[in-house]
JSON list of C-alpha atoms in Angstrom, two decimals:
[
{"chain": "A", "resi": 227, "resn": "MET", "atom": "CA", "xyz": [108.50, 98.84, 209.17]},
{"chain": "A", "resi": 228, "resn": "ALA", "atom": "CA", "xyz": [105.21, 97.98, 210.71]},
{"chain": "A", "resi": 229, "resn": "ASP", "atom": "CA", "xyz": [105.90, 94.42, 211.80]},
{"chain": "A", "resi": 230, "resn": "GLU", "atom": "CA", "xyz": [108.83, 92.16, 211.16]},
{"chain": "A", "resi": 231, "resn": "PRO", "atom": "CA", "xyz": [108.38, 90.95, 207.56]},
{"chain": "A", "resi": 232, "resn": "ASP", "atom": "CA", "xyz": [109.10, 87.44, 206.43]},
{"chain": "A", "resi": 233, "resn": "LYS", "atom": "CA", "xyz": [112.85, 86.89, 206.02]},
{"chain": "A", "resi": 234, "resn": "LEU", "atom": "CA", "xyz": [112.63, 86.44, 202.24]},
{"chain": "A", "resi": 235, "resn": "GLU", "atom": "CA", "xyz": [109.81, 88.92, 201.58]},
{"chain": "A", "resi": 236, "resn": "PRO", "atom": "CA", "xyz": [111.03, 92.09, 199.86]},
{"chain": "A", "resi": 237, "resn": "VAL", "atom": "CA", "xyz": [110.31, 95.50, 201.28]},
{"chain": "A", "resi": 238, "resn": "LEU", "atom": "CA", "xyz": [109.55, 98.72, 199.43]},
{"chain": "A", "resi": 239, "resn": "GLU", "atom": "CA", "xyz": [110.68, 102.26, 199.98]},
{"chain": "A", "resi": 240, "resn": "VAL", "atom": "CA", "xyz": [107.71, 104.42, 200.93]},
{"chain": "A", "resi": 241, "resn": "THR", "atom": "CA", "xyz": [106.92, 106.96, 198.19]},
{"chain": "A", "resi": 242, "resn": "PRO", "atom": "CA", "xyz": [104.39, 109.83, 198.29]},
{"chain": "A", "resi": 243, "resn": "VAL", "atom": "CA", "xyz": [101.90, 107.66, 196.36]},
{"chain": "A", "resi": 244, "resn": "ILE", "atom": "CA", "xyz": [102.24, 104.88, 198.94]},
{"chain": "A", "resi": 245, "resn": "ARG", "atom": "CA", "xyz": [101.79, 107.44, 201.77]},
{"chain": "A", "resi": 246, "resn": "LYS", "atom": "CA", "xyz": [98.64, 108.77, 200.14]},
{"chain": "A", "resi": 247, "resn": "THR", "atom": "CA", "xyz": [97.32, 105.20, 199.70]},
{"chain": "A", "resi": 248, "resn": "LEU", "atom": "CA", "xyz": [98.08, 104.37, 203.35]},
{"chain": "A", "resi": 249, "resn": "GLU", "atom": "CA", "xyz": [96.22, 107.51, 204.49]},
{"chain": "A", "resi": 250, "resn": "LYS", "atom": "CA", "xyz": [93.22, 106.44, 202.37]},
{"chain": "A", "resi": 251, "resn": "ALA", "atom": "CA", "xyz": [93.37, 102.97, 203.92]},
{"chain": "A", "resi": 252, "resn": "ILE", "atom": "CA", "xyz": [93.46, 104.37, 207.49]},
{"chain": "A", "resi": 253, "resn": "ASN", "atom": "CA", "xyz": [90.29, 106.38, 206.77]},
{"chain": "A", "resi": 254, "resn": "SER", "atom": "CA", "xyz": [88.62, 103.27, 205.32]},
{"chain": "A", "resi": 255, "resn": "LYS", "atom": "CA", "xyz": [85.83, 101.66, 207.36]},
{"chain": "A", "resi": 256, "resn": "SER", "atom": "CA", "xyz": [86.66, 98.04, 206.55]},
{"chain": "A", "resi": 257, "resn": "ILE", "atom": "CA", "xyz": [90.34, 98.15, 207.54]},
{"chain": "A", "resi": 258, "resn": "SER", "atom": "CA", "xyz": [91.41, 95.72, 210.27]},
{"chain": "A", "resi": 259, "resn": "SER", "atom": "CA", "xyz": [92.92, 97.13, 213.43]},
{"chain": "A", "resi": 260, "resn": "LYS", "atom": "CA", "xyz": [96.17, 95.26, 212.85]},
{"chain": "A", "resi": 261, "resn": "LEU", "atom": "CA", "xyz": [96.55, 96.72, 209.35]},
{"chain": "A", "resi": 262, "resn": "LYS", "atom": "CA", "xyz": [95.60, 100.18, 210.63]},
{"chain": "A", "resi": 263, "resn": "ASN", "atom": "CA", "xyz": [98.36, 99.96, 213.29]},
{"chain": "A", "resi": 264, "resn": "GLU", "atom": "CA", "xyz": [100.88, 98.90, 210.65]},
{"chain": "A", "resi": 265, "resn": "CYS", "atom": "CA", "xyz": [99.90, 101.82, 208.41]},
{"chain": "A", "resi": 266, "resn": "ASP", "atom": "CA", "xyz": [100.16, 104.27, 211.34]},
{"chain": "A", "resi": 267, "resn": "ILE", "atom": "CA", "xyz": [103.65, 103.04, 212.22]},
{"chain": "A", "resi": 268, "resn": "VAL", "atom": "CA", "xyz": [104.83, 103.40, 208.60]},
{"chain": "A", "resi": 269, "resn": "LEU", "atom": "CA", "xyz": [103.37, 106.91, 208.31]},
{"chain": "A", "resi": 270, "resn": "GLN", "atom": "CA", "xyz": [105.13, 108.00, 211.52]},
{"chain": "A", "resi": 271, "resn": "GLN", "atom": "CA", "xyz": [108.54, 106.98, 210.16]},
{"chain": "A", "resi": 272, "resn": "ASP", "atom": "CA", "xyz": [110.92, 109.44, 208.53]},
{"chain": "A", "resi": 273, "resn": "ILE", "atom": "CA", "xyz": [109.97, 110.05, 204.88]},
{"chain": "A", "resi": 274, "resn": "LYS", "atom": "CA", "xyz": [113.43, 109.17, 203.52]},
{"chain": "A", "resi": 275, "resn": "LYS", "atom": "CA", "xyz": [113.95, 106.05, 205.64]},
{"chain": "A", "resi": 276, "resn": "ALA", "atom": "CA", "xyz": [110.45, 104.58, 205.70]},
{"chain": "A", "resi": 277, "resn": "LEU", "atom": "CA", "xyz": [110.07, 101.01, 204.48]},
{"chain": "A", "resi": 278, "resn": "ILE", "atom": "CA", "xyz": [106.98, 98.88, 204.09]},
{"chain": "A", "resi": 279, "resn": "SER", "atom": "CA", "xyz": [106.61, 95.17, 203.46]},
{"chain": "A", "resi": 280, "resn": "SER", "atom": "CA", "xyz": [105.11, 93.98, 200.20]},
{"chain": "A", "resi": 281, "resn": "LYS", "atom": "CA", "xyz": [102.62, 91.95, 202.23]},
{"chain": "A", "resi": 282, "resn": "THR", "atom": "CA", "xyz": [101.28, 95.11, 203.90]},
{"chain": "A", "resi": 283, "resn": "ILE", "atom": "CA", "xyz": [100.99, 96.84, 200.50]},
{"chain": "A", "resi": 284, "resn": "ARG", "atom": "CA", "xyz": [98.94, 93.89, 199.20]},
{"chain": "A", "resi": 285, "resn": "GLU", "atom": "CA", "xyz": [96.64, 93.97, 202.23]},
{"chain": "A", "resi": 286, "resn": "VAL", "atom": "CA", "xyz": [96.08, 97.73, 201.83]},
{"chain": "A", "resi": 287, "resn": "TYR", "atom": "CA", "xyz": [95.40, 97.24, 198.12]},
{"chain": "A", "resi": 288, "resn": "ASN", "atom": "CA", "xyz": [92.89, 94.43, 198.78]},
{"chain": "A", "resi": 289, "resn": "THR", "atom": "CA", "xyz": [91.14, 96.48, 201.48]},
{"chain": "A", "resi": 290, "resn": "LEU", "atom": "CA", "xyz": [90.74, 99.49, 199.18]},
{"chain": "A", "resi": 291, "resn": "ARG", "atom": "CA", "xyz": [89.59, 97.33, 196.24]},
{"chain": "A", "resi": 292, "resn": "ASN", "atom": "CA", "xyz": [86.98, 95.63, 198.44]},
{"chain": "A", "resi": 293, "resn": "GLU", "atom": "CA", "xyz": [85.61, 99.05, 199.34]},
{"chain": "A", "resi": 294, "resn": "GLY", "atom": "CA", "xyz": [85.20, 99.91, 195.68]},
{"chain": "A", "resi": 295, "resn": "HIS", "atom": "CA", "xyz": [88.17, 102.21, 195.09]},
{"chain": "A", "resi": 296, "resn": "LYS", "atom": "CA", "xyz": [89.43, 102.05, 191.53]},
{"chain": "A", "resi": 297, "resn": "ILE", "atom": "CA", "xyz": [93.08, 101.64, 192.33]},
{"chain": "A", "resi": 298, "resn": "PHE", "atom": "CA", "xyz": [95.71, 99.40, 190.80]},
{"chain": "A", "resi": 299, "resn": "LEU", "atom": "CA", "xyz": [98.66, 97.81, 192.55]},
{"chain": "A", "resi": 300, "resn": "HIS", "atom": "CA", "xyz": [101.17, 98.76, 189.87]},
{"chain": "A", "resi": 301, "resn": "GLU", "atom": "CA", "xyz": [100.17, 102.43, 190.28]},
{"chain": "A", "resi": 302, "resn": "ILE", "atom": "CA", "xyz": [100.79, 102.28, 194.03]},
{"chain": "A", "resi": 303, "resn": "VAL", "atom": "CA", "xyz": [104.30, 100.82, 193.75]},
{"chain": "A", "resi": 304, "resn": "GLU", "atom": "CA", "xyz": [105.26, 102.52, 190.47]},
{"chain": "A", "resi": 305, "resn": "ASN", "atom": "CA", "xyz": [108.30, 104.52, 191.64]},
{"chain": "A", "resi": 306, "resn": "ALA", "atom": "CA", "xyz": [109.02, 102.60, 194.81]},
{"chain": "A", "resi": 307, "resn": "LEU", "atom": "CA", "xyz": [112.44, 101.04, 195.19]},
{"chain": "A", "resi": 308, "resn": "LEU", "atom": "CA", "xyz": [112.25, 97.29, 195.79]},
{"chain": "A", "resi": 309, "resn": "ILE", "atom": "CA", "xyz": [114.70, 96.13, 198.47]},
{"chain": "A", "resi": 310, "resn": "PRO", "atom": "CA", "xyz": [115.14, 92.35, 198.56]},
{"chain": "A", "resi": 311, "resn": "GLN", "atom": "CA", "xyz": [115.87, 90.82, 201.94]},
{"chain": "A", "resi": 312, "resn": "SER", "atom": "CA", "xyz": [119.13, 88.95, 202.34]},
{"chain": "A", "resi": 313, "resn": "VAL", "atom": "CA", "xyz": [119.00, 85.32, 203.30]},
{"chain": "A", "resi": 314, "resn": "GLN", "atom": "CA", "xyz": [120.41, 84.60, 206.74]},
{"chain": "A", "resi": 315, "resn": "LEU", "atom": "CA", "xyz": [122.09, 81.22, 206.60]},
{"chain": "A", "resi": 316, "resn": "PRO", "atom": "CA", "xyz": [122.09, 79.25, 209.84]},
{"chain": "A", "resi": 317, "resn": "PRO", "atom": "CA", "xyz": [125.54, 78.66, 211.33]},
{"chain": "A", "resi": 318, "resn": "ARG", "atom": "CA", "xyz": [127.18, 75.40, 210.39]},
{"chain": "A", "resi": 319, "resn": "ASP", "atom": "CA", "xyz": [127.39, 72.56, 212.82]},
{"chain": "A", "resi": 320, "resn": "PRO", "atom": "CA", "xyz": [130.95, 72.48, 214.28]},
{"chain": "A", "resi": 321, "resn": "GLU", "atom": "CA", "xyz": [131.16, 68.72, 213.73]},
{"chain": "A", "resi": 322, "resn": "LEU", "atom": "CA", "xyz": [130.24, 69.16, 210.06]},
{"chain": "A", "resi": 323, "resn": "GLU", "atom": "CA", "xyz": [132.73, 71.99, 209.67]},
{"chain": "A", "resi": 324, "resn": "ALA", "atom": "CA", "xyz": [135.51, 69.84, 211.18]},
{"chain": "A", "resi": 325, "resn": "ARG", "atom": "CA", "xyz": [134.68, 66.98, 208.75]},
{"chain": "A", "resi": 326, "resn": "ILE", "atom": "CA", "xyz": [134.70, 69.38, 205.79]},
{"chain": "A", "resi": 327, "resn": "GLN", "atom": "CA", "xyz": [138.11, 70.75, 206.79]},
{"chain": "A", "resi": 328, "resn": "LYS", "atom": "CA", "xyz": [139.47, 67.23, 207.24]},
{"chain": "A", "resi": 329, "resn": "LEU", "atom": "CA", "xyz": [138.20, 66.20, 203.78]},
{"chain": "A", "resi": 330, "resn": "LYS", "atom": "CA", "xyz": [139.69, 69.35, 202.23]},
{"chain": "A", "resi": 331, "resn": "VAL", "atom": "CA", "xyz": [143.09, 68.52, 203.72]},
{"chain": "A", "resi": 332, "resn": "ILE", "atom": "CA", "xyz": [142.88, 64.93, 202.45]},
{"chain": "A", "resi": 333, "resn": "GLU", "atom": "CA", "xyz": [141.91, 66.13, 198.97]},
{"chain": "A", "resi": 334, "resn": "GLN", "atom": "CA", "xyz": [144.76, 68.67, 198.92]},
{"chain": "A", "resi": 335, "resn": "ASN", "atom": "CA", "xyz": [147.22, 65.95, 199.93]},
{"chain": "A", "resi": 336, "resn": "LYS", "atom": "CA", "xyz": [145.96, 63.70, 197.14]},
{"chain": "A", "resi": 337, "resn": "ASP", "atom": "CA", "xyz": [146.33, 66.53, 194.63]},
{"chain": "A", "resi": 338, "resn": "TYR", "atom": "CA", "xyz": [149.86, 67.22, 195.85]},
{"chain": "A", "resi": 339, "resn": "GLU", "atom": "CA", "xyz": [150.79, 63.53, 195.58]},
{"chain": "A", "resi": 340, "resn": "ARG", "atom": "CA", "xyz": [149.34, 63.41, 192.07]},
{"chain": "A", "resi": 341, "resn": "MET", "atom": "CA", "xyz": [151.34, 66.49, 191.01]},
{"chain": "A", "resi": 342, "resn": "THR", "atom": "CA", "xyz": [154.64, 65.33, 192.52]},
{"chain": "A", "resi": 343, "resn": "ARG", "atom": "CA", "xyz": [154.33, 61.64, 191.66]},
{"chain": "A", "resi": 344, "resn": "ASN", "atom": "CA", "xyz": [156.93, 61.78, 188.86]},
{"chain": "A", "resi": 345, "resn": "LEU", "atom": "CA", "xyz": [159.37, 64.24, 190.42]},
{"chain": "A", "resi": 346, "resn": "CYS", "atom": "CA", "xyz": [161.26, 62.00, 192.79]},
{"chain": "A", "resi": 347, "resn": "PRO", "atom": "CA", "xyz": [161.02, 58.35, 193.79]},
{"chain": "A", "resi": 348, "resn": "LYS", "atom": "CA", "xyz": [159.31, 57.51, 197.05]},
{"chain": "A", "resi": 349, "resn": "SER", "atom": "CA", "xyz": [162.07, 55.24, 198.26]},
{"chain": "A", "resi": 350, "resn": "ASP", "atom": "CA", "xyz": [165.82, 55.23, 197.58]},
{"chain": "A", "resi": 351, "resn": "VAL", "atom": "CA", "xyz": [165.96, 51.44, 198.07]},
{"chain": "A", "resi": 352, "resn": "LEU", "atom": "CA", "xyz": [163.38, 50.88, 195.36]},
{"chain": "A", "resi": 353, "resn": "SER", "atom": "CA", "xyz": [165.18, 53.26, 193.04]},
{"chain": "A", "resi": 354, "resn": "PHE", "atom": "CA", "xyz": [168.56, 51.61, 193.69]},
{"chain": "A", "resi": 355, "resn": "ARG", "atom": "CA", "xyz": [167.14, 48.15, 193.02]},
{"chain": "A", "resi": 356, "resn": "GLN", "atom": "CA", "xyz": [165.59, 49.34, 189.76]},
{"chain": "A", "resi": 357, "resn": "ASP", "atom": "CA", "xyz": [168.87, 50.99, 188.74]},
{"chain": "A", "resi": 358, "resn": "VAL", "atom": "CA", "xyz": [170.85, 47.79, 189.43]},
{"chain": "A", "resi": 359, "resn": "LYS", "atom": "CA", "xyz": [168.40, 45.72, 187.37]},
{"chain": "A", "resi": 360, "resn": "THR", "atom": "CA", "xyz": [168.65, 48.13, 184.45]},
{"chain": "A", "resi": 361, "resn": "MET", "atom": "CA", "xyz": [172.45, 48.22, 184.66]},
{"chain": "A", "resi": 362, "resn": "ASN", "atom": "CA", "xyz": [172.65, 44.39, 184.76]},
{"chain": "A", "resi": 363, "resn": "ARG", "atom": "CA", "xyz": [170.43, 44.13, 181.70]},
{"chain": "A", "resi": 364, "resn": "GLN", "atom": "CA", "xyz": [172.56, 46.64, 179.81]},
{"chain": "A", "resi": 365, "resn": "LEU", "atom": "CA", "xyz": [175.83, 44.95, 180.81]},
{"chain": "A", "resi": 366, "resn": "ILE", "atom": "CA", "xyz": [174.54, 41.56, 179.66]},
{"chain": "A", "resi": 367, "resn": "THR", "atom": "CA", "xyz": [173.43, 43.10, 176.35]},
{"chain": "A", "resi": 368, "resn": "VAL", "atom": "CA", "xyz": [176.86, 44.71, 175.77]},
{"chain": "A", "resi": 369, "resn": "PHE", "atom": "CA", "xyz": [178.70, 41.49, 176.74]},
{"chain": "A", "resi": 370, "resn": "ASN", "atom": "CA", "xyz": [176.46, 39.45, 174.41]},
{"chain": "A", "resi": 371, "resn": "PHE", "atom": "CA", "xyz": [177.06, 41.95, 171.60]},
{"chain": "A", "resi": 372, "resn": "PHE", "atom": "CA", "xyz": [180.82, 41.85, 172.09]},
{"chain": "A", "resi": 373, "resn": "LEU", "atom": "CA", "xyz": [180.90, 38.04, 172.37]},
{"chain": "A", "resi": 374, "resn": "THR", "atom": "CA", "xyz": [178.84, 37.61, 169.19]},
{"chain": "A", "resi": 375, "resn": "VAL", "atom": "CA", "xyz": [181.11, 39.88, 167.15]},
{"chain": "A", "resi": 376, "resn": "VAL", "atom": "CA", "xyz": [184.29, 38.14, 168.45]},
{"chain": "A", "resi": 377, "resn": "ALA", "atom": "CA", "xyz": [182.75, 34.71, 167.74]},
{"chain": "A", "resi": 378, "resn": "GLY", "atom": "CA", "xyz": [181.88, 35.83, 164.19]},
{"chain": "A", "resi": 379, "resn": "PHE", "atom": "CA", "xyz": [185.42, 37.04, 163.66]},
{"chain": "A", "resi": 380, "resn": "ALA", "atom": "CA", "xyz": [186.81, 33.74, 164.98]},
{"chain": "A", "resi": 381, "resn": "PHE", "atom": "CA", "xyz": [184.44, 31.77, 162.72]},
{"chain": "A", "resi": 382, "resn": "GLY", "atom": "CA", "xyz": [185.57, 33.66, 159.59]},
{"chain": "A", "resi": 383, "resn": "TYR", "atom": "CA", "xyz": [189.22, 33.42, 160.57]},
{"chain": "A", "resi": 384, "resn": "LYS", "atom": "CA", "xyz": [189.17, 29.66, 161.22]},
{"chain": "A", "resi": 385, "resn": "CYS", "atom": "CA", "xyz": [186.96, 28.78, 158.20]},
{"chain": "A", "resi": 386, "resn": "THR", "atom": "CA", "xyz": [189.48, 30.34, 155.84]},
{"chain": "A", "resi": 387, "resn": "GLU", "atom": "CA", "xyz": [192.25, 28.37, 157.49]},
{"chain": "A", "resi": 388, "resn": "LEU", "atom": "CA", "xyz": [190.42, 25.06, 157.13]},
{"chain": "A", "resi": 389, "resn": "PHE", "atom": "CA", "xyz": [189.15, 25.41, 153.57]},
{"chain": "A", "resi": 390, "resn": "TYR", "atom": "CA", "xyz": [191.66, 27.50, 151.70]},
{"chain": "A", "resi": 391, "resn": "THR", "atom": "CA", "xyz": [195.16, 28.58, 152.52]},
{"chain": "A", "resi": 392, "resn": "ASN", "atom": "CA", "xyz": [197.11, 29.45, 155.52]},
{"chain": "A", "resi": 393, "resn": "VAL", "atom": "CA", "xyz": [197.73, 33.08, 154.38]},
{"chain": "A", "resi": 394, "resn": "LEU", "atom": "CA", "xyz": [197.30, 35.57, 157.21]},
{"chain": "A", "resi": 395, "resn": "ALA", "atom": "CA", "xyz": [195.84, 38.34, 155.00]},
{"chain": "A", "resi": 396, "resn": "TRP", "atom": "CA", "xyz": [193.03, 36.07, 153.74]},
{"chain": "A", "resi": 397, "resn": "LYS", "atom": "CA", "xyz": [192.28, 34.85, 157.25]},
{"chain": "A", "resi": 398, "resn": "MET", "atom": "CA", "xyz": [192.12, 38.44, 158.61]},
{"chain": "A", "resi": 399, "resn": "LEU", "atom": "CA", "xyz": [189.96, 39.59, 155.68]},
{"chain": "A", "resi": 400, "resn": "ALA", "atom": "CA", "xyz": [187.47, 36.74, 156.18]},
{"chain": "A", "resi": 401, "resn": "GLY", "atom": "CA", "xyz": [187.40, 37.22, 159.96]},
{"chain": "A", "resi": 402, "resn": "LEU", "atom": "CA", "xyz": [186.89, 41.01, 159.72]},
{"chain": "A", "resi": 403, "resn": "SER", "atom": "CA", "xyz": [184.18, 40.74, 157.06]},
{"chain": "A", "resi": 404, "resn": "SER", "atom": "CA", "xyz": [182.20, 38.08, 158.97]},
{"chain": "A", "resi": 405, "resn": "GLY", "atom": "CA", "xyz": [182.69, 40.04, 162.23]},
{"chain": "A", "resi": 406, "resn": "LEU", "atom": "CA", "xyz": [181.56, 43.26, 160.49]},
{"chain": "A", "resi": 407, "resn": "VAL", "atom": "CA", "xyz": [178.42, 41.61, 159.07]},
{"chain": "A", "resi": 408, "resn": "ILE", "atom": "CA", "xyz": [177.55, 40.16, 162.49]},
{"chain": "A", "resi": 409, "resn": "PHE", "atom": "CA", "xyz": [178.30, 43.56, 164.10]},
{"chain": "A", "resi": 410, "resn": "PHE", "atom": "CA", "xyz": [175.77, 45.38, 161.88]},
{"chain": "A", "resi": 411, "resn": "VAL", "atom": "CA", "xyz": [173.14, 42.63, 162.17]},
{"chain": "A", "resi": 412, "resn": "ASP", "atom": "CA", "xyz": [173.52, 42.61, 165.97]},
{"chain": "A", "resi": 413, "resn": "LEU", "atom": "CA", "xyz": [173.42, 46.41, 166.04]},
{"chain": "A", "resi": 414, "resn": "TYR", "atom": "CA", "xyz": [170.20, 46.40, 163.99]},
{"chain": "A", "resi": 415, "resn": "PHE", "atom": "CA", "xyz": [168.48, 43.93, 166.33]},
{"chain": "A", "resi": 416, "resn": "LEU", "atom": "CA", "xyz": [169.79, 45.76, 169.38]},
{"chain": "A", "resi": 417, "resn": "MET", "atom": "CA", "xyz": [168.38, 49.06, 168.15]},
{"chain": "A", "resi": 418, "resn": "ARG", "atom": "CA", "xyz": [165.12, 47.50, 167.05]},
{"chain": "A", "resi": 419, "resn": "TYR", "atom": "CA", "xyz": [164.27, 45.23, 169.99]},
{"chain": "A", "resi": 420, "resn": "GLY", "atom": "CA", "xyz": [166.88, 45.69, 172.69]},
{"chain": "A", "resi": 421, "resn": "MET", "atom": "CA", "xyz": [166.00, 49.28, 173.71]},
{"chain": "A", "resi": 422, "resn": "LYS", "atom": "CA", "xyz": [162.30, 48.60, 174.42]},
{"chain": "A", "resi": 423, "resn": "ASP", "atom": "CA", "xyz": [162.44, 48.12, 178.21]}
]
């Protein structure tokens, strides 16, 4: 290339039409010395590897148009291969890079905690305390259930004794039926409200 093109400015592969245009521009009277040197350097390059900046092509085109040549830019670059320049990113600041890595590690730890939150408890003491509370609640519920059924049986048994006869079969039948009714009522309320903890 003639001179170092702008970092983002594309370059073109030099075709025979571009070579012919550059030769015309060199022979032109109004060409600047800088542009003439650029054209000379491009023409001296190997035909297959020669590249020219799009800025130089525009300057050559403008020079020839100002002299009165009937030439069009699209005809000059018609079969030329456009090679875009890659952007060179500046290196990152080491302090910034260290902060980014630190934030990535923190974010990964948060993600890991979020994923494993329900797998195992954080503390065995907390888990043991929660287990004891749940067990106490269940034991109290079972004891209350048992006590209510036994009290219902006793109520039915003694009521028959006080109001009617002293026959054991009638007392047992009344005690069992009142205990059974209380059993099913208690079971219903236990299933409906007692399991919602």
